[in-house]
Tab-separated table of C-alpha atoms and ligand atoms in Angstrom:
chain	number	residue	atom	x	y	z
A	1	VAL	CA	0.252	0.102	-0.295
A	2	THR	CA	3.087	2.492	0.991
A	3	ASP	CA	4.998	1.489	-2.147
A	4	SER	CA	4.048	4.513	-3.991
A	5	TYR	CA	5.903	6.815	-1.015
A	6	ALA	CA	9.453	7.867	-1.158
A	7	PRO	CA	11.570	5.128	0.545
A	8	PRO	CA	12.094	7.445	3.768
A	9	VAL	CA	8.618	8.127	4.514
A	10	GLN	CA	7.601	4.687	3.877
A	11	ARG	CA	10.441	3.580	6.477
A	12	LEU	CA	8.713	6.211	8.741
A	13	VAL	CA	4.878	4.842	8.002
A	14	THR	CA	6.574	0.861	8.569
A	15	GLU	CA	8.187	1.917	11.826
A	16	LEU	CA	5.377	3.879	13.455
A	17	SER	CA	3.211	1.254	12.652
A	18	LYS	CA	4.756	-0.922	15.056
A	19	LEU	CA	3.658	0.820	17.794
A	20	PRO	CA	0.500	-0.946	19.837
A	21	GLY	CA	-2.802	0.478	18.629
A	22	ILE	CA	-1.248	2.260	15.462
A	23	GLY	CA	-2.984	0.766	11.985
A	24	ASN	CA	-1.343	1.393	8.889
A	25	ARG	CA	-3.996	4.285	7.863
A	26	THR	CA	-3.071	6.031	11.709
A	27	ALA	CA	1.015	5.673	10.898
A	28	GLN	CA	0.285	7.179	7.482
A	29	ARG	CA	-1.185	10.360	9.183
A	30	LEU	CA	1.330	10.416	11.560
A	31	ALA	CA	4.075	10.120	9.000
A	32	PHE	CA	2.359	12.985	7.113
A	33	HIS	CA	1.612	15.254	10.546
A	34	VAL	CA	5.713	14.921	11.029
A	35	LEU	CA	6.293	15.755	7.376
A	36	ARG	CA	4.479	18.690	7.805
A	37	ALA	CA	5.713	19.869	11.301
A	38	SER	CA	8.697	21.975	11.984
A	39	THR	CA	12.317	20.344	11.419
A	40	GLN	CA	13.041	21.331	15.431
A	41	ASP	CA	9.674	19.570	16.253
A	42	ALA	CA	10.550	16.497	14.649
A	43	SER	CA	14.064	16.669	16.203
A	44	ALA	CA	12.693	17.068	19.557
A	45	LEU	CA	10.316	13.506	19.018
A	46	ALA	CA	13.411	11.797	17.384
A	47	GLN	CA	15.951	12.747	20.079
A	48	ALA	CA	13.174	11.850	23.240
A	49	ILE	CA	13.262	8.324	21.845
A	50	ILE	CA	16.475	8.263	21.572
A	51	GLU	CA	17.416	9.355	24.855
A	52	VAL	CA	14.372	7.685	26.431
A	53	LYS	CA	16.625	4.008	25.332
A	54	GLU	CA	19.780	5.582	26.573
A	55	LYS	CA	19.269	6.712	29.873
A	56	ILE	CA	16.090	4.684	31.562
A	57	GLY	CA	16.833	1.526	32.908
A	58	LEU	CA	15.619	-0.443	35.618
A	59	CYS	CA	15.703	-0.024	39.383
A	60	GLU	CA	17.770	-2.197	41.282
A	61	VAL	CA	15.549	-2.847	44.128
A	62	CYS	CA	12.441	-2.772	42.703
A	63	PHE	CA	12.609	-2.866	38.599
A	64	ASN	CA	10.543	-0.248	37.786
A	65	LEU	CA	11.740	2.031	35.134
A	66	THR	CA	14.181	4.812	36.290
A	67	ASP	CA	17.624	7.025	34.930
A	68	GLU	CA	19.210	6.366	38.140
A	69	ARG	CA	19.827	3.416	39.651
A	70	ARG	CA	17.539	3.199	42.446
A	71	CYS	CA	13.816	4.948	41.473
A	72	ARG	CA	12.605	7.826	43.153
A	73	ILE	CA	9.901	5.834	45.126
A	74	CYS	CA	12.823	3.172	46.604
A	75	GLU	CA	14.547	6.215	47.547
A	76	ASP	CA	11.373	7.996	49.181
A	77	PRO	CA	11.764	7.831	52.872
A	78	ARG	CA	8.344	8.612	53.212
A	79	ARG	CA	6.990	5.618	51.612
A	80	ASP	CA	6.418	2.460	53.451
A	81	HIS	CA	9.324	0.353	52.924
A	82	ALA	CA	8.113	-2.635	54.693
A	83	LEU	CA	4.942	-2.745	52.358
A	84	ILE	CA	5.551	-4.036	48.789
A	85	CYS	CA	3.229	-4.095	45.993
A	86	VAL	CA	3.566	-7.047	43.214
A	87	VAL	CA	2.587	-5.796	39.826
A	88	GLU	CA	3.740	-6.985	36.270
A	89	GLU	CA	5.014	-4.024	34.198
A	90	PRO	CA	6.242	-1.038	35.031
A	91	SER	CA	3.019	0.454	33.549
A	92	ASP	CA	1.083	-0.592	36.529
A	93	VAL	CA	2.651	1.257	38.624
A	94	ILE	CA	1.060	4.814	37.474
A	95	PRO	CA	-2.431	3.786	38.043
A	96	MET	CA	-1.738	2.447	41.949
A	97	GLU	CA	-0.263	5.621	42.038
A	98	ARG	CA	-3.246	7.683	40.725
A	99	THR	CA	-5.278	5.825	43.362
A	100	HIS	CA	-3.587	7.908	46.347
A	101	GLU	CA	-4.036	4.904	48.794
A	102	TYR	CA	-0.750	3.051	48.369
A	103	ARG	CA	2.224	3.985	50.120
A	104	GLY	CA	3.968	1.448	50.097
A	105	VAL	CA	6.889	0.739	47.683
A	106	TYR	CA	6.494	-1.744	44.209
A	107	HIS	CA	8.324	-4.640	42.927
A	108	VAL	CA	7.787	-4.940	39.093
A	109	LEU	CA	8.135	-8.504	37.552
A	110	GLY	CA	8.268	-7.772	34.296
A	111	GLY	CA	5.856	-9.698	32.827
A	112	ALA	CA	3.221	-12.954	33.970
A	113	LEU	CA	4.057	-16.658	33.679
A	114	SER	CA	2.941	-18.049	30.725
A	115	PRO	CA	4.142	-21.653	30.034
A	116	ILE	CA	2.355	-21.467	26.412
A	117	ASP	CA	4.611	-18.165	25.384
A	118	GLY	CA	7.675	-19.678	27.456
A	119	VAL	CA	7.441	-17.595	30.441
A	120	ASP	CA	8.701	-19.283	33.267
A	121	PRO	CA	8.928	-18.289	37.265
A	122	GLU	CA	12.800	-17.600	36.354
A	123	ASP	CA	12.134	-15.367	33.147
A	124	LEU	CA	10.105	-12.828	35.952
A	125	LYS	CA	11.883	-11.119	38.606
A	126	ILE	CA	10.523	-13.269	41.477
A	127	GLU	CA	13.459	-14.486	42.808
A	128	GLN	CA	14.394	-10.667	43.316
A	129	LEU	CA	11.304	-10.701	45.386
A	130	LEU	CA	11.824	-13.610	47.447
A	131	ALA	CA	15.298	-12.092	48.430
A	132	ARG	CA	13.379	-8.733	49.480
A	133	VAL	CA	11.152	-10.466	51.769
A	134	THR	CA	14.046	-12.893	53.330
A	135	SER	CA	17.086	-11.496	55.444
A	136	ALA	CA	19.120	-11.793	52.505
A	137	GLY	CA	17.455	-8.878	51.145
A	138	GLN	CA	17.243	-6.923	53.961
A	139	ALA	CA	20.271	-4.425	53.258
A	140	ASP	CA	18.303	-3.368	50.161
A	141	VAL	CA	15.350	-1.888	52.399
A	142	GLY	CA	17.356	-0.223	54.717
A	143	PRO	CA	18.458	-1.056	58.257
A	144	GLY	CA	15.512	-2.210	60.524
A	145	VAL	CA	12.859	-2.448	58.217
A	146	ALA	CA	11.730	-5.841	57.859
A	147	VAL	CA	8.974	-6.552	54.973
A	148	ARG	CA	5.502	-6.713	56.793
A	149	GLU	CA	3.215	-7.242	53.842
A	150	VAL	CA	3.368	-8.589	50.070
A	151	VAL	CA	0.232	-7.284	47.835
A	152	LEU	CA	-0.263	-9.316	45.100
A	153	ALA	CA	-1.381	-6.622	42.031
A	154	THR	CA	-1.030	-8.657	39.162
A	155	ASN	CA	-3.638	-8.308	36.480
A	156	PRO	CA	-7.073	-10.406	36.833
A	157	THR	CA	-6.105	-12.260	34.106
A	158	THR	CA	-5.394	-16.358	33.437
A	159	THR	CA	-1.499	-15.611	33.562
A	160	GLY	CA	-1.837	-12.754	36.315
A	161	GLU	CA	-3.888	-14.955	38.777
A	162	ALA	CA	-1.360	-18.077	37.924
A	163	THR	CA	1.424	-15.383	38.671
A	164	ALA	CA	0.194	-14.374	42.185
A	165	LEU	CA	-0.974	-18.354	43.093
A	166	HIS	CA	2.851	-19.062	42.354
A	167	ILE	CA	4.333	-16.173	43.934
A	168	ALA	CA	1.935	-16.455	47.362
A	169	GLN	CA	2.932	-20.194	47.703
A	170	GLU	CA	6.765	-19.689	47.178
A	171	LEU	CA	6.370	-16.751	49.843
A	172	ARG	CA	4.708	-18.877	52.097
A	173	ALA	CA	7.422	-21.044	51.810
A	174	ARG	CA	10.256	-18.815	52.417
A	175	ALA	CA	8.688	-15.975	54.621
A	176	PRO	CA	6.211	-18.358	56.763
A	177	GLY	CA	5.616	-14.687	58.713
A	178	LEU	CA	4.595	-12.550	55.984
A	179	THR	CA	1.074	-11.085	55.418
A	180	VAL	CA	0.466	-11.742	51.632
A	181	THR	CA	-2.622	-10.157	49.952
A	182	ARG	CA	-4.681	-9.730	46.829
A	183	LEU	CA	-6.712	-6.969	45.505
A	184	ALA	CA	-9.977	-7.330	46.245
A	185	SER	CA	-11.943	-8.541	43.053
A	186	GLY	CA	-13.870	-5.718	41.773
A	187	LEU	CA	-11.600	-5.306	39.091
A	188	PRO	CA	-12.680	-5.920	35.505
A	189	VAL	CA	-11.767	-9.657	35.053
A	190	GLY	CA	-9.832	-10.335	32.387
A	191	SER	CA	-8.766	-6.480	31.967
A	192	ASP	CA	-5.426	-4.950	32.631
A	193	LEU	CA	-4.974	-3.041	36.036
A	194	GLU	CA	-3.118	-0.370	33.560
A	195	TYR	CA	-7.157	0.485	32.416
A	196	ALA	CA	-8.669	0.557	35.684
A	197	ASP	CA	-9.878	3.694	37.202
A	198	GLU	CA	-8.427	4.934	40.189
A	199	VAL	CA	-11.441	4.965	42.380
A	200	THR	CA	-11.931	0.933	41.666
A	201	LEU	CA	-8.519	0.218	41.679
A	202	GLY	CA	-8.409	2.165	45.198
A	203	LYS	CA	-11.212	-0.058	46.646
A	204	ALA	CA	-9.711	-2.956	45.317
A	205	LEU	CA	-6.390	-1.587	47.649
A	206	ALA	CA	-8.749	-1.009	50.300
A	207	GLY	CA	-10.302	-4.478	50.334
A	208	ARG	CA	-7.327	-6.668	49.971
A	209	ARG	CA	-7.736	-10.164	51.479
A	210	ALA	CA	-4.967	-12.244	52.787
A	211	VAL	CA	-3.999	-15.343	50.214
B	1	ZN	ZN1	12.854	1.275	42.882
């Protein structure tokens, strides 16, 4: 369809159409928008993409996105470092923060268990979570701070539930004194945390139950 474009335009359309939710028609529309934009605006977009790839990495404690060794949440002394919320992706931290109900810290798994897709426990940051809640990882949370509760906030999907179940079992075996909770039901089943509104998510957090 895009064969009639000059190769550089075609290349831009191809790259844009790789973005989620961007079909070929939208990619073409965006490409023409970039062509019409000033050189300055187009360069700013290109530079922002390069910079995010160069400067953003994963927090060494919680695996959230950061441009430092540790993310802002892990470095914040006002947060409750004895409370850890486990989420699948860095994008899941944002809706949790939007609730303004959560004052703990996070642990980002980097996905959910899915044997069909070849995602096994060792592909996620599960060992690192276990290390954080057992004595081995206590140095990371700071002196005198023992983890009290882990909230499993994986998505209410088949893979998210399987992941929560697996982690709950591991935590029970490795840290018997720890409280392990799961977000209350009420979140739309099969949906992503990312799309939950803050009121629903806040209620799910407040009504979390032990597992
Ligand atoms: Zn962090």
